[in-house]
Every structure is written in structure tokens, then in C-alpha cells.
GROMACS .gro file of C-alpha atoms in nm:
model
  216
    1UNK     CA    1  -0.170   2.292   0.771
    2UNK     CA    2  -0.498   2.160   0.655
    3UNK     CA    3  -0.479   2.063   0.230
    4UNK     CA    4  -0.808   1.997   0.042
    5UNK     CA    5  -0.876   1.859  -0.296
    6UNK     CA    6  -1.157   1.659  -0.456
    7UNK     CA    7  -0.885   1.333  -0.394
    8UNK     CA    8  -0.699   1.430  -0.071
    9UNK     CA    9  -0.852   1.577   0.263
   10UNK     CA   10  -0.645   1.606   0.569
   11UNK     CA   11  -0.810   1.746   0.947
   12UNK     CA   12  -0.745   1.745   1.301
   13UNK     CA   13  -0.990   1.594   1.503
   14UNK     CA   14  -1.212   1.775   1.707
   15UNK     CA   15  -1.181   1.590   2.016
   16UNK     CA   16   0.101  -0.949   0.111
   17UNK     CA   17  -0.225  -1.022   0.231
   18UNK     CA   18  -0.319  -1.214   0.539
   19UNK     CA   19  -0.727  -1.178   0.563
   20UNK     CA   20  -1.057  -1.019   0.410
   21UNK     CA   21  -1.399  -1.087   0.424
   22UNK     CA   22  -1.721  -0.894   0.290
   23UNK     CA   23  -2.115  -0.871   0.203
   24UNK     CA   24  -2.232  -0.699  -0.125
   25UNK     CA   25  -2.350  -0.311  -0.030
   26UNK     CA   26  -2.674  -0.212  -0.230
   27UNK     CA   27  -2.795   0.120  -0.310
   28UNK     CA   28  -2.537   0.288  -0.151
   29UNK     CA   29  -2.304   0.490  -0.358
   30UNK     CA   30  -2.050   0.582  -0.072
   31UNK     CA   31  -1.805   0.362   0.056
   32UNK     CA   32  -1.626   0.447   0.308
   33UNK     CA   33  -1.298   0.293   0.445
   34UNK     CA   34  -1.073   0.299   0.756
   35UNK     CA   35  -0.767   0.238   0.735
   36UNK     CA   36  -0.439   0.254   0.994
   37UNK     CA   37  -0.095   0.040   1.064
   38UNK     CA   38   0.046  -0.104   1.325
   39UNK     CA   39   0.437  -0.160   1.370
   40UNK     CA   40   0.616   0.188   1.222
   41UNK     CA   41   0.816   0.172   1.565
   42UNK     CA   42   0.931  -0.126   1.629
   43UNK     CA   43   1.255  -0.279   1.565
   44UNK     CA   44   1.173  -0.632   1.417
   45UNK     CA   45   0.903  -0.781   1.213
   46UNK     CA   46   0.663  -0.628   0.943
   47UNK     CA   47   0.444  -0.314   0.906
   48UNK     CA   48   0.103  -0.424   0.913
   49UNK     CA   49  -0.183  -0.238   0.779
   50UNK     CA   50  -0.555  -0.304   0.748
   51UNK     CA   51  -0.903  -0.141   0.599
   52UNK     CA   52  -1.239  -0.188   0.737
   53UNK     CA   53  -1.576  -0.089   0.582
   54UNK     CA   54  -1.787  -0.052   0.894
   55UNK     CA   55  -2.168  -0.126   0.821
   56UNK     CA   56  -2.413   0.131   0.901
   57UNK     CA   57  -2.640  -0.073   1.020
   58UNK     CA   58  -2.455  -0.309   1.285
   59UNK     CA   59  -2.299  -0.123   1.533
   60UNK     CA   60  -2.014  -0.242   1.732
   61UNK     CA   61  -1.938  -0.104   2.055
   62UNK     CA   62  -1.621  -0.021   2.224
   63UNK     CA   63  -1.449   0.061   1.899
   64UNK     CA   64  -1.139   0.282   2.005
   65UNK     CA   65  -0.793   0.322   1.937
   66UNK     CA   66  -0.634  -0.019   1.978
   67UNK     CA   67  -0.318   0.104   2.204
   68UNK     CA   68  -0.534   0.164   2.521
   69UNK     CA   69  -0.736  -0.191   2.432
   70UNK     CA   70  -0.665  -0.462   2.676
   71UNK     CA   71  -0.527  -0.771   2.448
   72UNK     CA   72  -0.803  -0.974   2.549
   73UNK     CA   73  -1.082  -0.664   2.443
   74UNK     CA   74  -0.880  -0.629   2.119
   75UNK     CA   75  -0.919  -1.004   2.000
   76UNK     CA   76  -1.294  -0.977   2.128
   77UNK     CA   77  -1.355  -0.685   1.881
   78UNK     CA   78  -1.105  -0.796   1.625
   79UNK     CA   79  -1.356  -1.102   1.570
   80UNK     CA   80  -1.672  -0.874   1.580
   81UNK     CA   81  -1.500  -0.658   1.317
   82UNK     CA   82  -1.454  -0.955   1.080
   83UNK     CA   83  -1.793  -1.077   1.137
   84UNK     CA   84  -2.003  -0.766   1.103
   85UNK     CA   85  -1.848  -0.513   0.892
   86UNK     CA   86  -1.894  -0.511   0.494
   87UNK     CA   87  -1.600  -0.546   0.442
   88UNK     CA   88  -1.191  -0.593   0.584
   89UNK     CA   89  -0.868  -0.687   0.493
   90UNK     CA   90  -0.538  -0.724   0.628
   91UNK     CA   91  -0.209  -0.661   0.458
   92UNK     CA   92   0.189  -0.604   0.499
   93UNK     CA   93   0.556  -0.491   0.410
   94UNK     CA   94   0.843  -0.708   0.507
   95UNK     CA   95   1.149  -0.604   0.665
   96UNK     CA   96   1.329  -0.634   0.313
   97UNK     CA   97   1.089  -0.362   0.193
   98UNK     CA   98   1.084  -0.148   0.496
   99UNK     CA   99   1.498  -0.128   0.463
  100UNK     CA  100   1.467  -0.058   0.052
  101UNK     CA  101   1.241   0.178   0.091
  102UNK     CA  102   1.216   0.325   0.448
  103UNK     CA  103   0.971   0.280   0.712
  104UNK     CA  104   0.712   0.565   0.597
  105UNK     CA  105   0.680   0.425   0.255
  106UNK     CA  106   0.670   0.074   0.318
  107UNK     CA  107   0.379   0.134   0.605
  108UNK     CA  108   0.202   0.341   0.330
  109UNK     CA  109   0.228   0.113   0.110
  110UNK     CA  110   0.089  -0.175   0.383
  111UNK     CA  111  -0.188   0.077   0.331
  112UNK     CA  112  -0.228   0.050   0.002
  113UNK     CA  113  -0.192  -0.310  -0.049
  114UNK     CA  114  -0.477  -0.350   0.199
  115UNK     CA  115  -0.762  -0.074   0.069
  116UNK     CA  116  -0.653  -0.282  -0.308
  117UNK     CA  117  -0.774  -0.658  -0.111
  118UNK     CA  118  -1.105  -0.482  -0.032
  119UNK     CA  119  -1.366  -0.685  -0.134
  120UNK     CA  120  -1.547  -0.342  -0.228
  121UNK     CA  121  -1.406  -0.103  -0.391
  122UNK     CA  122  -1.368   0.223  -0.171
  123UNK     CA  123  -1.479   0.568  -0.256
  124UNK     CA  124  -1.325   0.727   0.027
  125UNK     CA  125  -1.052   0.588   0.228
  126UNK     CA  126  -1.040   0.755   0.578
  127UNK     CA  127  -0.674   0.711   0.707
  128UNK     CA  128  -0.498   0.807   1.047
  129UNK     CA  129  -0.199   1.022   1.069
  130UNK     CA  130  -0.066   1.306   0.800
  131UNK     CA  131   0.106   1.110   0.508
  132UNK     CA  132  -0.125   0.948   0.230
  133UNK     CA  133  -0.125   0.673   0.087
  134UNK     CA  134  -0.147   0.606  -0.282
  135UNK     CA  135  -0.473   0.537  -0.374
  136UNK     CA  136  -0.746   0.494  -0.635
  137UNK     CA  137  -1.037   0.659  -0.433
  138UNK     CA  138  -1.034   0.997  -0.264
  139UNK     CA  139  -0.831   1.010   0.136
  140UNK     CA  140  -0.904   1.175   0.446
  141UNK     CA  141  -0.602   1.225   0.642
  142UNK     CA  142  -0.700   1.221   0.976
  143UNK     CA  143  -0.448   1.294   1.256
  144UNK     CA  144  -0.527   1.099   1.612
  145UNK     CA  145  -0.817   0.944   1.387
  146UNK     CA  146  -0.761   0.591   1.544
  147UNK     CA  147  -0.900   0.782   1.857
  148UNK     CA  148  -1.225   0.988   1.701
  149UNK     CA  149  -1.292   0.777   1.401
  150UNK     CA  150  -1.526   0.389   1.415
  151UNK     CA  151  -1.368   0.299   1.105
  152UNK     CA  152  -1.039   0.373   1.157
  153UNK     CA  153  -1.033   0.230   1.540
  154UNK     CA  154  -1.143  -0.088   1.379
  155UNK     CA  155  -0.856  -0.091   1.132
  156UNK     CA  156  -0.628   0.044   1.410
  157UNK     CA  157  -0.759  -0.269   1.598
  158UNK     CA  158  -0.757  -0.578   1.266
  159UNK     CA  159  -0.391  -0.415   1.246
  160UNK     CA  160  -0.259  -0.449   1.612
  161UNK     CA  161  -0.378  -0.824   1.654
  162UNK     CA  162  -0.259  -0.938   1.322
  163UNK     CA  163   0.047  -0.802   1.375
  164UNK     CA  164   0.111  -0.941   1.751
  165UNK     CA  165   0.015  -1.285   1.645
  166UNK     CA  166   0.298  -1.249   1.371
  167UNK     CA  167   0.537  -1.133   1.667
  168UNK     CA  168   0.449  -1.434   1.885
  169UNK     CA  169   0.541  -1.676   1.556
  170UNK     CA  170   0.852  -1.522   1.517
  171UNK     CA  171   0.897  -1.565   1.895
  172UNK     CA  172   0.879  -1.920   1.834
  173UNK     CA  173   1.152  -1.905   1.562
  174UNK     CA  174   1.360  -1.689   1.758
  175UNK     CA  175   1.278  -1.697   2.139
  176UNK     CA  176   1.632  -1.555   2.262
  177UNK     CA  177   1.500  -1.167   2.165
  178UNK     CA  178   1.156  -1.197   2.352
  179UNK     CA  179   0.942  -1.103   2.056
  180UNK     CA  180   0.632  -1.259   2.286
  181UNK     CA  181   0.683  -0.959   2.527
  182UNK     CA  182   0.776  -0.662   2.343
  183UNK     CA  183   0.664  -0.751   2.030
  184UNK     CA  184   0.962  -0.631   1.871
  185UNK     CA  185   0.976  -0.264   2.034
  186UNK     CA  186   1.308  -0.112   2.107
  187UNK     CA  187   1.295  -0.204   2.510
  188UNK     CA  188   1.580  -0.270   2.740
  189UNK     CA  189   1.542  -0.616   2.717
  190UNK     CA  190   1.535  -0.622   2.319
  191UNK     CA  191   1.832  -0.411   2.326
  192UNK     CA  192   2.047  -0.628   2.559
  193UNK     CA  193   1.908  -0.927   2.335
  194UNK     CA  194   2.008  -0.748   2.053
  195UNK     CA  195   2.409  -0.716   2.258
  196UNK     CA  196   2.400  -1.004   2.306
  197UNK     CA  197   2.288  -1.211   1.997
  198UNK     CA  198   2.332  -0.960   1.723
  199UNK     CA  199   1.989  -0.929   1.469
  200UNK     CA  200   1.805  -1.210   1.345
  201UNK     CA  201   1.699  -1.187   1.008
  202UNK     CA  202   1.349  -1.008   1.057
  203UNK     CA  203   1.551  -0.754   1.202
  204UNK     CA  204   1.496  -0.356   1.083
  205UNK     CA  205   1.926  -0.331   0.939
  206UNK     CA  206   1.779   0.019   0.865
  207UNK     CA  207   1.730   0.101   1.203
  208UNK     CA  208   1.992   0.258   1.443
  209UNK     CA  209   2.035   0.025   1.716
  210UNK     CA  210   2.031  -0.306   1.500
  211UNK     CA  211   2.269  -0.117   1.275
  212UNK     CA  212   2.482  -0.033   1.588
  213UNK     CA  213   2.402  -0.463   1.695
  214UNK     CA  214   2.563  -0.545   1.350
  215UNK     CA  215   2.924  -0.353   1.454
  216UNK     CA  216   2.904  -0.416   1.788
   0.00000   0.00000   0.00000
């Protein structure tokens, strides 16, 4: 079902801070955001969301949806995002918040947290999937938008790399789960690391199989 109201647009396509930077915008009355998350699925760690003002006028190429980025293209563009668009930033929700307030409304409100560190103020915030956000400026819900949409493959993208360099940090912390490999996914290995060394403390309690780890 497709919903439309002068703050909330949703379509199907046709085919706690960690960063921001920015550049004043002149004459132009329509700012545009993209915004996506990174780390709904996993079984460790934070959310991570971010929102990126493209500018108009410096192109980046190769801009897609992060997932089917080699790492090493990701952290190329991640840098050419921060250096070239008007405008980025880069926030989260712990795993305290995730298990108060469940997964969907702790990534949305990753969201929000990063369209509010904006160093412009949005008049449109363009965001993949079906759920919004709470927001002062209008959304665009946008499903598969990481995929068809510049701004929101460059969020998809800030979001991704942020949140795999906090994976590899928690590694270090706790290298016994493997957080440097599946950067806290639910895969075979997690799960036996899980058996065998019951959850670490950046682990999601309100998910299944580290609630099943905890009685194990």
C-alpha cells in the first residue's frame, strides 16, 4: 500500500553521534536527505544509522547499495562521501536501547538521531524500507531505496563502515565470539561461540538465540 501526505510519502522503486561534516547550501530551498541503517539483524553490537545530503554538483560514482560493495570499495566511497557531499552524519542505539525498546524502534530512532546531527537542516528526508522515522521535515519511504536511490546508497554505505569498524573494536574486547568475521550476525560460528561462552554484554538479551545462550 502506497500512503501520501504533505509529511509522509512511501513508493516502490521502479527498478549518539559518531561523525558529520558539511558546507553552507545557498539559494537552494530543497534539502534533500538519505538516510538508511545498518545492523537490524545482527545479534551483537549497535544499530547504526546515517544521513547524507548529496551535492548536486559533485557527483560520485559507484554509489550503490552497500551489501554488494566490496569492503575495500565501501571505505573508498565512504571517504568520498564525507569529503564531497553537503552534508553527513553518523549516529546510533545501543544494545540497552534496542532491548527497551525493540529493534524497529531503536533503528528508527538511529534514524532520527542522525537526520537531528545534520549540519543542515533537511526538508525532505528520503529513507529506505517501509517504517518512518520521526521527523521534523517531510519522509519518503522508499522500499529497496538503498538500491535505486544516490542519497540513500551513500547513507546505506557511511552506515555499513561505521558500524563494522565498531564490530572489529568490540572484537578486540571480546575476540572469543569472532565479531571481526561476522560482525555480529547470527552464523554458525557466533552461535557455537555463543554455546560455548554464553553473551557478552553487547549482546541483543532480546533476541532468541542469546536469550536461549543465557539458559543454556
Amino acid at each position: 500500500m502506497t500512503r501520501t501526505t504533505d509529511s509522509l510519502r512511501t513508493k516502490r522503486p521502479t527498478t549518539g553521534n559518531t561523525g558529520q561534516g558539511g558546507l553552507a547550501l545557498a539559494f537552494d530551498t530543497r534539502v534533500v536527505c538519505g538516510v538508511d541503517e545498518a545492523g537490524r539483524g545482527p545479534l551483537a553490537g549497535p544499530v547504526v544509522a546515517a544521513a547524507v545530503i548529496l551535492d548536486p554538483t559533485r557527483a560520485i560514482d559507484g554509489l550503490r547499495d552497500s551489501k554488494k560493495l566490496s569492503e575495500a570499495r565501501r571505505d573508498w566511497l565512504a571517504q568520498a562521501i564525507r569529503e564531497h557531499s553537503l552534508g553527513w552524519a553518523i549516529a546510533q542505539a545501543s544494545v540497552a536501547e534496542i532491548d527497551e525498546l525493540n529493534i524497529l524502534q531503536a533503528s528508527l530512532l538511529a534514524m532520527r538521531r542522525a537526520v537531528e546531527a545534520l549540519p543542515l537542516a533537511p526538508t525532505l528526508a528520503r529513507v529506505d524500507g517501509n517504517q518512518p522515522p520521526r521527523l521534523a521535515c517531510g519522509v519518503e519511504l522508499i522500499v529497496g531505496g538503498d538500491a535505486t536511490e544516490a542519497c540513500i546508497s551513500a547513507a546505506s554505505i557511511l552506515a555499513k563502515v561505521e558500524r563494522d569498524r565498531l564490530m572489529l573494536s568490540l572484537h578486540r574486547l571480546h575476540p572469543e565470539y569472532g565479531f571481526d568475521r561476522h560482525k555480529g550476525y547470527g552464523t554458525a560460528l557466533h552461535l557455537e561461540s555463543l554455546r560455548r561462552h554464553g553473551p557478552c554484554s553487547e549482546h541483543r538479551r532480546s533476541f532468541a538465540p542469546v536469550r536461549k545462550a543465557l539458559f543454556s
